[in-house]
mmCIF file of C-alpha atoms in Angstrom:
data_model
loop_
_atom_site.group_PDB
_atom_site.id
_atom_site.type_symbol
_atom_site.label_atom_id
_atom_site.label_comp_id
_atom_site.label_asym_id
_atom_site.label_seq_id
_atom_site.Cartn_x
_atom_site.Cartn_y
_atom_site.Cartn_z
ATOM 1 C CA UNK A 1 46.077 -42.419 -51.579
ATOM 2 C CA UNK A 2 43.621 -41.170 -48.976
ATOM 3 C CA UNK A 3 42.917 -37.463 -48.861
ATOM 4 C CA UNK A 4 40.562 -35.437 -46.744
ATOM 5 C CA UNK A 5 37.613 -33.606 -48.209
ATOM 6 C CA UNK A 6 39.082 -30.321 -46.996
ATOM 7 C CA UNK A 7 42.306 -30.959 -48.913
ATOM 8 C CA UNK A 8 40.296 -31.725 -52.018
ATOM 9 C CA UNK A 9 38.454 -28.418 -51.657
ATOM 10 C CA UNK A 10 41.749 -26.554 -51.483
ATOM 11 C CA UNK A 11 42.989 -28.330 -54.592
ATOM 12 C CA UNK A 12 39.711 -27.581 -56.322
ATOM 13 C CA UNK A 13 40.209 -23.872 -55.652
ATOM 14 C CA UNK A 14 43.572 -23.993 -57.389
ATOM 15 C CA UNK A 15 42.408 -26.182 -60.255
ATOM 16 C CA UNK A 16 39.879 -23.616 -61.379
ATOM 17 C CA UNK A 17 42.784 -21.602 -62.741
ATOM 18 C CA UNK A 18 45.922 -23.688 -62.258
ATOM 19 C CA UNK A 19 48.307 -20.893 -63.162
ATOM 20 C CA UNK A 20 46.854 -18.438 -60.643
ATOM 21 C CA UNK A 21 48.694 -17.543 -57.510
ATOM 22 C CA UNK A 22 46.355 -17.435 -54.534
ATOM 23 C CA UNK A 23 46.817 -16.119 -51.024
ATOM 24 C CA UNK A 24 45.414 -17.898 -48.014
ATOM 25 C CA UNK A 25 42.558 -15.399 -47.931
ATOM 26 C CA UNK A 26 41.754 -16.135 -51.594
ATOM 27 C CA UNK A 27 41.729 -19.873 -51.019
ATOM 28 C CA UNK A 28 39.602 -19.469 -47.955
ATOM 29 C CA UNK A 29 37.074 -17.453 -49.893
ATOM 30 C CA UNK A 30 36.979 -20.034 -52.674
ATOM 31 C CA UNK A 31 36.937 -23.142 -50.501
ATOM 32 C CA UNK A 32 34.930 -21.885 -47.552
ATOM 33 C CA UNK A 33 37.279 -23.609 -45.142
ATOM 34 C CA UNK A 34 38.067 -22.228 -41.719
ATOM 35 C CA UNK A 35 41.528 -20.802 -41.270
ATOM 36 C CA UNK A 36 42.350 -23.435 -38.670
ATOM 37 C CA UNK A 37 41.891 -26.089 -41.322
ATOM 38 C CA UNK A 38 43.165 -24.208 -44.346
ATOM 39 C CA UNK A 39 46.672 -23.152 -43.320
ATOM 40 C CA UNK A 40 47.849 -26.596 -42.188
ATOM 41 C CA UNK A 41 46.659 -27.959 -45.540
ATOM 42 C CA UNK A 42 48.523 -25.285 -47.479
ATOM 43 C CA UNK A 43 51.739 -25.992 -45.574
ATOM 44 C CA UNK A 44 51.187 -29.700 -45.951
ATOM 45 C CA UNK A 45 50.799 -29.494 -49.702
ATOM 46 C CA UNK A 46 53.758 -27.157 -49.961
ATOM 47 C CA UNK A 47 55.915 -29.553 -47.979
ATOM 48 C CA UNK A 48 54.786 -32.334 -50.278
ATOM 49 C CA UNK A 49 55.887 -30.366 -53.306
ATOM 50 C CA UNK A 50 52.408 -29.836 -54.704
ATOM 51 C CA UNK A 51 52.562 -26.090 -54.056
ATOM 52 C CA UNK A 52 55.256 -23.489 -54.096
ATOM 53 C CA UNK A 53 54.838 -20.184 -52.315
ATOM 54 C CA UNK A 54 56.487 -16.800 -52.467
ATOM 55 C CA UNK A 55 55.910 -13.357 -51.056
ATOM 56 C CA UNK A 56 53.881 -10.937 -53.080
ATOM 57 C CA UNK A 57 56.139 -8.487 -54.937
ATOM 58 C CA UNK A 58 54.770 -5.211 -53.620
ATOM 59 C CA UNK A 59 56.022 -2.391 -51.476
ATOM 60 C CA UNK A 60 53.801 -2.558 -48.384
ATOM 61 C CA UNK A 61 54.216 1.121 -47.565
ATOM 62 C CA UNK A 62 53.156 2.271 -51.021
ATOM 63 C CA UNK A 63 50.466 -0.394 -51.384
ATOM 64 C CA UNK A 64 49.049 0.455 -47.981
ATOM 65 C CA UNK A 65 48.792 -3.190 -46.935
ATOM 66 C CA UNK A 66 51.149 -5.983 -45.954
ATOM 67 C CA UNK A 67 52.494 -8.326 -48.598
ATOM 68 C CA UNK A 68 50.703 -11.621 -48.941
ATOM 69 C CA UNK A 69 52.038 -15.100 -49.219
ATOM 70 C CA UNK A 70 51.017 -16.450 -52.614
ATOM 71 C CA UNK A 71 50.657 -20.144 -53.394
ATOM 72 C CA UNK A 72 50.780 -21.766 -56.810
ATOM 73 C CA UNK A 73 50.399 -25.329 -58.037
ATOM 74 C CA UNK A 74 53.616 -26.946 -59.204
ATOM 75 C CA UNK A 75 53.530 -29.071 -62.365
ATOM 76 C CA UNK A 76 53.787 -32.086 -60.115
ATOM 77 C CA UNK A 77 50.990 -30.852 -57.942
ATOM 78 C CA UNK A 78 48.846 -30.111 -60.959
ATOM 79 C CA UNK A 79 49.367 -33.590 -62.340
ATOM 80 C CA UNK A 80 48.726 -35.294 -59.012
ATOM 81 C CA UNK A 81 45.672 -33.177 -58.246
ATOM 82 C CA UNK A 82 44.262 -33.884 -61.696
ATOM 83 C CA UNK A 83 44.750 -37.586 -61.091
ATOM 84 C CA UNK A 84 42.945 -37.351 -57.785
ATOM 85 C CA UNK A 85 39.984 -35.572 -59.304
ATOM 86 C CA UNK A 86 39.947 -37.840 -62.322
ATOM 87 C CA UNK A 87 39.545 -40.761 -59.931
ATOM 88 C CA UNK A 88 36.222 -39.234 -58.895
ATOM 89 C CA UNK A 89 35.010 -39.516 -62.476
ATOM 90 C CA UNK A 90 34.431 -35.772 -62.806
ATOM 91 C CA UNK A 91 36.341 -32.601 -62.414
ATOM 92 C CA UNK A 92 34.712 -30.920 -59.470
ATOM 93 C CA UNK A 93 33.378 -31.785 -56.073
ATOM 94 C CA UNK A 94 29.712 -31.696 -55.286
ATOM 95 C CA UNK B 1 45.849 -15.720 -23.558
ATOM 96 C CA UNK B 2 44.347 -18.471 -25.683
ATOM 97 C CA UNK B 3 41.287 -19.228 -27.770
ATOM 98 C CA UNK B 4 39.191 -20.066 -24.720
ATOM 99 C CA UNK B 5 39.821 -16.602 -23.339
ATOM 100 C CA UNK B 6 38.575 -15.113 -26.562
ATOM 101 C CA UNK B 7 35.379 -17.128 -26.536
ATOM 102 C CA UNK B 8 34.682 -16.121 -22.960
ATOM 103 C CA UNK B 9 35.191 -12.475 -23.836
ATOM 104 C CA UNK B 10 32.853 -12.481 -26.830
ATOM 105 C CA UNK B 11 29.569 -11.456 -25.149
ATOM 106 C CA UNK B 12 31.171 -8.561 -23.321
ATOM 107 C CA UNK B 13 32.810 -7.374 -26.500
ATOM 108 C CA UNK B 14 29.463 -7.191 -28.240
ATOM 109 C CA UNK B 15 28.093 -4.694 -25.736
ATOM 110 C CA UNK B 16 30.064 -1.565 -26.423
ATOM 111 C CA UNK B 17 31.697 0.303 -29.255
ATOM 112 C CA UNK B 18 34.869 0.560 -27.299
ATOM 113 C CA UNK B 19 35.122 -3.188 -27.540
ATOM 114 C CA UNK B 20 35.785 -2.903 -31.287
ATOM 115 C CA UNK B 21 39.188 -1.477 -30.643
ATOM 116 C CA UNK B 22 39.726 -4.076 -27.963
ATOM 117 C CA UNK B 23 38.776 -6.902 -30.333
ATOM 118 C CA UNK B 24 41.114 -5.568 -33.010
ATOM 119 C CA UNK B 25 44.026 -5.520 -30.573
ATOM 120 C CA UNK B 26 43.058 -8.937 -29.319
ATOM 121 C CA UNK B 27 42.944 -10.367 -32.827
ATOM 122 C CA UNK B 28 46.455 -9.179 -33.591
ATOM 123 C CA UNK B 29 47.740 -10.468 -30.282
ATOM 124 C CA UNK B 30 46.147 -13.833 -30.918
ATOM 125 C CA UNK B 31 47.713 -14.150 -34.352
ATOM 126 C CA UNK B 32 51.119 -13.147 -33.056
ATOM 127 C CA UNK B 33 50.737 -15.544 -30.174
ATOM 128 C CA UNK B 34 49.699 -18.344 -32.508
ATOM 129 C CA UNK B 35 52.572 -17.717 -34.924
ATOM 130 C CA UNK B 36 55.143 -17.647 -32.145
ATOM 131 C CA UNK B 37 53.945 -21.022 -30.940
ATOM 132 C CA UNK B 38 54.490 -22.485 -34.400
ATOM 133 C CA UNK B 39 57.749 -24.287 -35.247
ATOM 134 C CA UNK B 40 60.582 -21.711 -35.219
ATOM 135 C CA UNK B 41 61.329 -22.188 -38.905
ATOM 136 C CA UNK B 42 57.764 -21.150 -39.777
ATOM 137 C CA UNK B 43 57.019 -18.672 -37.011
ATOM 138 C CA UNK B 44 57.993 -15.428 -38.709
ATOM 139 C CA UNK B 45 56.536 -16.431 -42.046
ATOM 140 C CA UNK B 46 53.213 -17.475 -40.564
ATOM 141 C CA UNK B 47 52.894 -14.268 -38.547
ATOM 142 C CA UNK B 48 53.447 -12.096 -41.609
ATOM 143 C CA UNK B 49 51.210 -14.286 -43.774
ATOM 144 C CA UNK B 50 48.347 -14.363 -41.310
ATOM 145 C CA UNK B 51 48.520 -10.645 -40.581
ATOM 146 C CA UNK B 52 48.399 -9.997 -44.327
ATOM 147 C CA UNK B 53 45.370 -12.255 -44.695
ATOM 148 C CA UNK B 54 43.845 -10.521 -41.688
ATOM 149 C CA UNK B 55 44.082 -7.227 -43.554
ATOM 150 C CA UNK B 56 41.969 -8.751 -46.331
ATOM 151 C CA UNK B 57 39.207 -9.642 -43.874
ATOM 152 C CA UNK B 58 36.353 -7.250 -43.225
ATOM 153 C CA UNK B 59 34.190 -7.370 -40.141
ATOM 154 C CA UNK B 60 35.185 -7.914 -36.552
ATOM 155 C CA UNK B 61 33.691 -11.374 -36.306
ATOM 156 C CA UNK B 62 35.421 -12.558 -39.468
ATOM 157 C CA UNK B 63 38.736 -11.244 -38.175
ATOM 158 C CA UNK B 64 38.161 -12.867 -34.822
ATOM 159 C CA UNK B 65 37.351 -16.161 -36.490
ATOM 160 C CA UNK B 66 40.569 -15.934 -38.477
ATOM 161 C CA UNK B 67 42.593 -15.316 -35.322
ATOM 162 C CA UNK B 68 40.974 -18.206 -33.491
ATOM 163 C CA UNK B 69 41.530 -20.373 -36.534
ATOM 164 C CA UNK B 70 45.203 -19.452 -36.492
ATOM 165 C CA UNK B 71 45.434 -20.708 -32.916
ATOM 166 C CA UNK B 72 43.938 -23.930 -34.119
ATOM 167 C CA UNK B 73 46.195 -24.044 -37.166
ATOM 168 C CA UNK B 74 49.278 -23.643 -35.010
ATOM 169 C CA UNK B 75 48.408 -26.752 -33.084
ATOM 170 C CA UNK B 76 47.914 -28.759 -36.248
ATOM 171 C CA UNK B 77 51.012 -27.380 -37.937
ATOM 172 C CA UNK B 78 53.185 -28.047 -34.913
ATOM 173 C CA UNK B 79 51.866 -31.559 -34.523
ATOM 174 C CA UNK B 80 52.321 -32.381 -38.187
ATOM 175 C CA UNK B 81 55.718 -30.721 -38.313
ATOM 176 C CA UNK B 82 56.946 -32.993 -35.562
ATOM 177 C CA UNK B 83 55.132 -36.049 -36.881
ATOM 178 C CA UNK B 84 56.293 -35.739 -40.447
ATOM 179 C CA UNK B 85 59.742 -34.305 -39.843
ATOM 180 C CA UNK B 86 60.641 -35.184 -43.413
ATOM 181 C CA UNK B 87 62.293 -32.687 -45.727
ATOM 182 C CA UNK B 88 60.176 -31.762 -48.686
ATOM 183 C CA UNK B 89 62.943 -32.722 -51.066
ATOM 184 C CA UNK B 90 63.031 -36.355 -50.093
ATOM 185 C CA UNK B 91 60.248 -37.187 -52.494
ATOM 186 C CA UNK B 92 59.821 -35.827 -55.933
ATOM 187 C CA UNK B 93 56.090 -36.277 -55.860
ATOM 188 C CA UNK B 94 55.545 -35.825 -52.182
ATOM 189 C CA UNK B 95 53.656 -39.107 -51.979
ATOM 190 C CA UNK B 96 55.415 -40.100 -48.780
ATOM 191 C CA UNK B 97 54.495 -36.925 -47.005
ATOM 192 C CA UNK B 98 50.967 -36.849 -48.344
ATOM 193 C CA UNK B 99 50.438 -40.431 -47.285
ATOM 194 C CA UNK B 100 51.635 -39.581 -43.796
ATOM 195 C CA UNK B 101 49.343 -36.582 -43.662
ATOM 196 C CA UNK B 102 46.466 -38.590 -45.057
ATOM 197 C CA UNK B 103 46.928 -41.074 -42.252
ATOM 198 C CA UNK B 104 46.976 -38.148 -39.847
ATOM 199 C CA UNK B 105 43.814 -36.768 -41.408
ATOM 200 C CA UNK B 106 41.965 -39.881 -40.391
ATOM 201 C CA UNK B 107 42.819 -39.446 -36.697
ATOM 202 C CA UNK B 108 40.420 -36.635 -35.943
ATOM 203 C CA UNK B 109 38.951 -38.053 -32.785
ATOM 204 C CA UNK B 110 40.798 -35.766 -30.391
ATOM 205 C CA UNK B 111 40.089 -32.689 -32.525
ATOM 206 C CA UNK B 112 36.436 -33.528 -32.724
ATOM 207 C CA UNK B 113 36.274 -34.070 -29.005
ATOM 208 C CA UNK B 114 37.917 -30.713 -28.439
ATOM 209 C CA UNK B 115 35.558 -29.035 -30.876
ATOM 210 C CA UNK B 116 32.534 -30.531 -29.179
ATOM 211 C CA UNK B 117 33.846 -29.430 -25.803
ATOM 212 C CA UNK B 118 34.356 -25.917 -27.130
ATOM 213 C CA UNK B 119 30.828 -25.799 -28.496
ATOM 214 C CA UNK B 120 29.427 -27.028 -25.195
ATOM 215 C CA UNK B 121 31.442 -24.371 -23.333
ATOM 216 C CA UNK B 122 30.193 -21.678 -25.695
ATOM 217 C CA UNK B 123 26.596 -22.698 -25.137
ATOM 218 C CA UNK B 124 27.199 -22.757 -21.397
ATOM 219 C CA UNK B 125 28.570 -19.223 -21.501
ATOM 220 C CA UNK B 126 25.616 -18.008 -23.550
ATOM 221 C CA UNK B 127 23.106 -19.660 -21.215
ATOM 222 C CA UNK B 128 24.905 -18.169 -18.230
ATOM 223 C CA UNK B 129 24.715 -14.668 -19.648
ATOM 224 C CA UNK B 130 21.083 -15.080 -20.588
ATOM 225 C CA UNK B 131 20.208 -16.425 -17.158
ATOM 226 C CA UNK B 132 22.044 -13.685 -15.302
ATOM 227 C CA UNK B 133 20.281 -10.789 -16.916
ATOM 228 C CA UNK B 134 22.130 -10.114 -20.137
ATOM 229 C CA UNK B 135 18.877 -10.532 -22.023
ATOM 230 C CA UNK B 136 17.259 -7.796 -19.958
ATOM 231 C CA UNK B 137 20.153 -5.435 -20.570
ATOM 232 C CA UNK B 138 19.964 -6.124 -24.279
ATOM 233 C CA UNK B 139 16.190 -5.634 -24.233
ATOM 234 C CA UNK B 140 16.695 -2.264 -22.581
ATOM 235 C CA UNK B 141 19.099 -1.248 -25.337
ATOM 236 C CA UNK B 142 16.821 -2.320 -28.166
ATOM 237 C CA UNK B 143 14.045 0.227 -28.617
ATOM 238 C CA UNK B 144 10.505 -1.084 -28.904
ATOM 239 C CA UNK B 145 9.540 -0.976 -32.533
ATOM 240 C CA UNK B 146 6.422 -2.999 -32.934
ATOM 241 C CA UNK B 147 3.534 -1.115 -31.421
ATOM 242 C CA UNK B 148 2.700 1.953 -33.444
ATOM 243 C CA UNK B 149 -0.422 3.876 -32.557
ATOM 244 C CA UNK B 150 -2.143 5.201 -35.634
ATOM 245 C CA UNK B 151 -4.615 7.974 -36.096
ATOM 246 C CA UNK B 152 -5.836 7.219 -39.580
ATOM 247 C CA UNK B 153 -9.132 5.871 -38.320
ATOM 248 C CA UNK B 154 -11.756 8.274 -37.148
ATOM 249 C CA UNK B 155 -11.508 8.851 -33.405
ATOM 250 C CA UNK B 156 -14.347 7.763 -31.219
ATOM 251 C CA UNK B 157 -17.041 10.398 -31.217
ATOM 252 C CA UNK B 158 -18.098 11.654 -27.855
ATOM 253 C CA UNK B 159 -20.984 14.050 -27.377
ATOM 254 C CA UNK B 160 -19.590 17.544 -27.017
ATOM 255 C CA UNK B 161 -20.032 19.077 -23.608
ATOM 256 C CA UNK B 162 -23.081 21.312 -23.296
ATOM 257 C CA UNK B 163 -22.331 24.932 -24.151
ATOM 258 C CA UNK B 164 -22.160 27.314 -21.304
ATOM 259 C CA UNK B 165 -25.523 28.891 -20.646
ATOM 260 C CA UNK B 166 -25.331 32.642 -21.013
ATOM 261 C CA UNK B 167 -26.771 34.746 -18.264
ATOM 262 C CA UNK B 168 -30.179 35.448 -19.647
ATOM 263 C CA UNK B 169 -31.728 37.238 -16.750
ATOM 264 C CA UNK B 170 -34.892 38.927 -17.942
ATOM 265 C CA UNK B 171 -34.341 42.548 -18.596
ATOM 266 C CA UNK B 172 -37.139 44.937 -17.993
ATOM 267 C CA UNK B 173 -37.353 47.333 -20.858
ATOM 268 C CA UNK B 174 -39.230 50.490 -20.625
ATOM 269 C CA UNK B 175 -40.948 51.048 -23.928
ATOM 270 C CA UNK B 176 -42.674 54.345 -24.217
ATOM 271 C CA UNK B 177 -46.150 54.063 -25.397
ATOM 272 C CA UNK B 178 -46.648 55.907 -28.663
ATOM 273 C CA UNK B 179 -48.907 58.847 -28.539
ATOM 274 C CA UNK B 180 -50.624 57.753 -31.692
ATOM 275 C CA UNK B 181 -53.571 55.612 -31.057
ATOM 276 C CA UNK B 182 -54.088 53.105 -33.763
ATOM 277 C CA UNK B 183 -56.865 50.730 -34.015
ATOM 278 C CA UNK B 184 -55.282 47.431 -34.543
ATOM 279 C CA UNK B 185 -57.247 44.299 -34.907
ATOM 280 C CA UNK B 186 -56.315 41.833 -32.259
ATOM 281 C CA UNK B 187 -53.840 39.392 -33.748
ATOM 282 C CA UNK B 188 -51.815 36.916 -31.832
ATOM 283 C CA UNK B 189 -48.958 37.197 -34.335
ATOM 284 C CA UNK B 190 -48.567 40.907 -33.866
ATOM 285 C CA UNK B 191 -45.303 41.844 -32.267
ATOM 286 C CA UNK B 192 -45.330 44.716 -29.939
ATOM 287 C CA UNK B 193 -42.202 46.661 -29.247
ATOM 288 C CA UNK B 194 -38.661 46.139 -30.574
ATOM 289 C CA UNK B 195 -37.150 42.625 -30.754
ATOM 290 C CA UNK B 196 -34.701 41.703 -28.042
ATOM 291 C CA UNK B 197 -31.535 40.174 -29.586
ATOM 292 C CA UNK B 198 -30.391 37.010 -27.927
ATOM 293 C CA UNK B 199 -26.659 36.940 -27.177
ATOM 294 C CA UNK B 200 -24.794 34.524 -29.548
ATOM 295 C CA UNK B 201 -24.087 31.082 -28.160
ATOM 296 C CA UNK B 202 -20.497 30.558 -27.091
ATOM 297 C CA UNK B 203 -18.474 28.287 -29.440
ATOM 298 C CA UNK B 204 -17.948 24.726 -28.095
ATOM 299 C CA UNK B 205 -14.750 24.311 -26.179
ATOM 300 C CA UNK B 206 -11.917 22.614 -28.171
ATOM 301 C CA UNK B 207 -10.586 19.585 -26.373
ATOM 302 C CA UNK B 208 -6.921 18.693 -26.351
ATOM 303 C CA UNK B 209 -7.343 15.014 -27.085
ATOM 304 C CA UNK B 210 -4.370 12.634 -27.145
ATOM 305 C CA UNK B 211 -5.157 9.187 -28.432
ATOM 306 C CA UNK B 212 -4.009 6.273 -26.303
ATOM 307 C CA UNK B 213 -1.813 3.365 -27.273
ATOM 308 C CA UNK B 214 0.473 0.676 -25.884
ATOM 309 C CA UNK B 215 2.185 2.017 -22.814
ATOM 310 C CA UNK B 216 4.945 1.137 -20.426
ATOM 311 C CA UNK B 217 5.230 -2.539 -19.644
ATOM 312 C CA UNK B 218 3.337 -3.604 -22.736
ATOM 313 C CA UNK B 219 4.231 -7.213 -23.619
ATOM 314 C CA UNK B 220 6.894 -7.927 -26.214
ATOM 315 C CA UNK B 221 5.543 -8.877 -29.623
ATOM 316 C CA UNK B 222 8.139 -11.603 -30.042
ATOM 317 C CA UNK B 223 6.620 -13.462 -27.104
ATOM 318 C CA UNK B 224 3.319 -13.708 -28.974
ATOM 319 C CA UNK B 225 4.714 -14.564 -32.384
ATOM 320 C CA UNK B 226 2.932 -17.867 -33.114
ATOM 321 C CA UNK B 227 5.574 -20.596 -33.527
ATOM 322 C CA UNK B 228 3.597 -22.049 -36.412
ATOM 323 C CA UNK B 229 3.737 -18.678 -38.153
ATOM 324 C CA UNK B 230 7.521 -18.540 -37.694
ATOM 325 C CA UNK B 231 7.868 -22.020 -39.140
ATOM 326 C CA UNK B 232 5.687 -21.085 -42.095
ATOM 327 C CA UNK B 233 7.585 -17.848 -42.609
ATOM 328 C CA UNK B 234 4.507 -15.694 -41.984
ATOM 329 C CA UNK B 235 5.223 -11.970 -41.624
ATOM 330 C CA UNK B 236 2.861 -9.047 -41.599
ATOM 331 C CA UNK B 237 1.220 -6.167 -39.826
ATOM 332 C CA UNK B 238 -2.144 -6.499 -38.111
ATOM 333 C CA UNK B 239 -4.253 -3.579 -36.975
ATOM 334 C CA UNK B 240 -6.015 -4.318 -33.699
ATOM 335 C CA UNK B 241 -8.822 -2.204 -32.292
ATOM 336 C CA UNK B 242 -9.043 -2.024 -28.520
ATOM 337 C CA UNK B 243 -11.334 -0.238 -26.093
ATOM 338 C CA UNK B 244 -9.458 0.962 -23.020
ATOM 339 C CA UNK B 245 -10.693 2.619 -19.867
ATOM 340 C CA UNK B 246 -9.012 5.462 -18.064
ATOM 341 C CA UNK B 247 -6.791 3.043 -16.145
ATOM 342 C CA UNK B 248 -5.360 1.484 -19.284
ATOM 343 C CA UNK B 249 -7.400 -1.701 -18.951
ATOM 344 C CA UNK B 250 -9.386 -3.302 -21.721
ATOM 345 C CA UNK B 251 -13.085 -2.628 -21.469
ATOM 346 C CA UNK B 252 -13.962 -4.977 -24.332
ATOM 347 C CA UNK B 253 -12.370 -7.794 -26.269
ATOM 348 C CA UNK B 254 -9.887 -6.585 -28.909
ATOM 349 C CA UNK B 255 -10.854 -7.097 -32.521
ATOM 350 C CA UNK B 256 -8.905 -7.184 -35.764
ATOM 351 C CA UNK B 257 -9.418 -3.893 -37.574
ATOM 352 C CA UNK B 258 -7.282 -4.870 -40.534
ATOM 353 C CA UNK B 259 -5.968 -8.375 -41.077
ATOM 354 C CA UNK B 260 -2.284 -9.074 -41.569
ATOM 355 C CA UNK B 261 -3.226 -11.609 -44.216
ATOM 356 C CA UNK B 262 -2.401 -14.519 -41.924
ATOM 357 C CA UNK B 263 -4.953 -15.962 -39.543
ATOM 358 C CA UNK B 264 -2.117 -17.177 -37.319
ATOM 359 C CA UNK B 265 -0.631 -13.708 -37.015
ATOM 360 C CA UNK B 266 -4.065 -12.161 -36.425
ATOM 361 C CA UNK B 267 -4.645 -14.610 -33.595
ATOM 362 C CA UNK B 268 -1.282 -13.749 -32.092
ATOM 363 C CA UNK B 269 -2.048 -10.046 -32.378
ATOM 364 C CA UNK B 270 -5.336 -10.450 -30.487
ATOM 365 C CA UNK B 271 -3.608 -12.482 -27.784
ATOM 366 C CA UNK B 272 -0.950 -9.794 -27.455
ATOM 367 C CA UNK B 273 -3.598 -7.059 -27.252
ATOM 368 C CA UNK B 274 -5.421 -8.986 -24.515
ATOM 369 C CA UNK B 275 -2.214 -9.600 -22.593
ATOM 370 C CA UNK B 276 -1.485 -5.882 -22.671
ATOM 371 C CA UNK B 277 -4.577 -5.038 -20.578
ATOM 372 C CA UNK B 278 -3.491 -2.733 -17.793
ATOM 373 C CA UNK B 279 -0.450 -1.566 -19.790
ATOM 374 C CA UNK B 280 -2.236 0.693 -22.247
ATOM 375 C CA UNK B 281 -1.786 4.424 -22.220
ATOM 376 C CA UNK B 282 -5.319 5.784 -21.909
ATOM 377 C CA UNK B 283 -6.596 8.485 -24.202
ATOM 378 C CA UNK B 284 -6.495 11.877 -22.512
ATOM 379 C CA UNK B 285 -8.690 14.897 -22.940
ATOM 380 C CA UNK B 286 -7.093 18.002 -21.576
ATOM 381 C CA UNK B 287 -4.752 15.729 -19.683
ATOM 382 C CA UNK B 288 -7.581 13.766 -18.103
ATOM 383 C CA UNK B 289 -7.644 10.014 -18.935
ATOM 384 C CA UNK B 290 -10.892 8.891 -20.483
ATOM 385 C CA UNK B 291 -12.272 5.675 -21.882
ATOM 386 C CA UNK B 292 -11.866 5.303 -25.608
ATOM 387 C CA UNK B 293 -11.409 2.871 -28.455
ATOM 388 C CA UNK B 294 -8.519 3.121 -30.886
ATOM 389 C CA UNK B 295 -6.602 0.930 -33.316
ATOM 390 C CA UNK B 296 -2.872 0.253 -33.252
ATOM 391 C CA UNK B 297 -0.509 -1.752 -35.412
ATOM 392 C CA UNK B 298 1.334 -4.910 -34.456
ATOM 393 C CA UNK B 299 4.154 -5.972 -36.729
ATOM 394 C CA UNK B 300 5.323 -9.584 -36.794
ATOM 395 C CA UNK B 301 8.665 -10.069 -38.473
ATOM 396 C CA UNK B 302 10.874 -12.896 -37.281
ATOM 397 C CA UNK B 303 13.976 -11.177 -38.697
ATOM 398 C CA UNK B 304 13.640 -8.580 -35.906
#
């Protein structure tokens, strides 16, 4: 299955700690992708069932900031992403 | 309002502090605008998500980039939402959807063309502003920081003006002849009568001397930064000694008083000092411009 380099960078950010829940800002910091590229990829992977997302469980007024949308790899997504990276012969991108 | 409007407004926004507030409002409007143009099922979620991620961004440019990126993301999301139009639950692994998106990933020609056009427009806007005087306005805002006159070297010694001659008109003194007649052998060294005290010489006048230096209209150091030195990463401070007449013109070729450590930078410093002839501030003595020689520092730092 073909996959863009940008998508692989997003997956790489999640594979560093597969159980972590990351916001778009976190993924952007880790992947270095522009927001115009990142958010379509996140939605794409969520639609494909590789990610699930939920709102951060905070009270915005007490936290002093808006709640974030957090993404997490699903077991399916983890397995598929691992397969993709295994096909490269190593675990991380250059 | 769209992303093109934002790009066109960038140079103006950089000119004033008031623009910071304007950029912040613009960023939020852009994100809201982008989210509302997304598919209705995602619109509210994307707006809240992007505004939350915006709050995690620091720096006006980073926030502006996020907002512009959201405009871009909306286009991609809308296009893919229509193109895919497949519920996420139709495939347990999502292979169908990912394959469709992968095929879409490969059709980047139109996006690249748009990106290139945007870059060309941005360069055009920058060139326009530079050609129409923005560079001069910016240069007026940035204070000159390179030419620093120093006084650590000994100032040029000039002969002090001759002291004022006191009025030494000969005074006729009446010395009474003593009644006592003394036979004194004739001697040329004999002093007759009391000594006349000479009035003390007046102290030399103290001059109010102000050392000269680079003056108004002195060339910009950046214009004489040798390109080879920039490429080699040379930075340093050269001390150049110049001799300037009362009109601010060089009366002799400038020389390097203290090397910057780079022959290229020293050469650039001498060229700059020569080019500044006529733009030096002459040394003054009691407010009167005089010829003098003095050193001054020239700092070359390409980060400036």
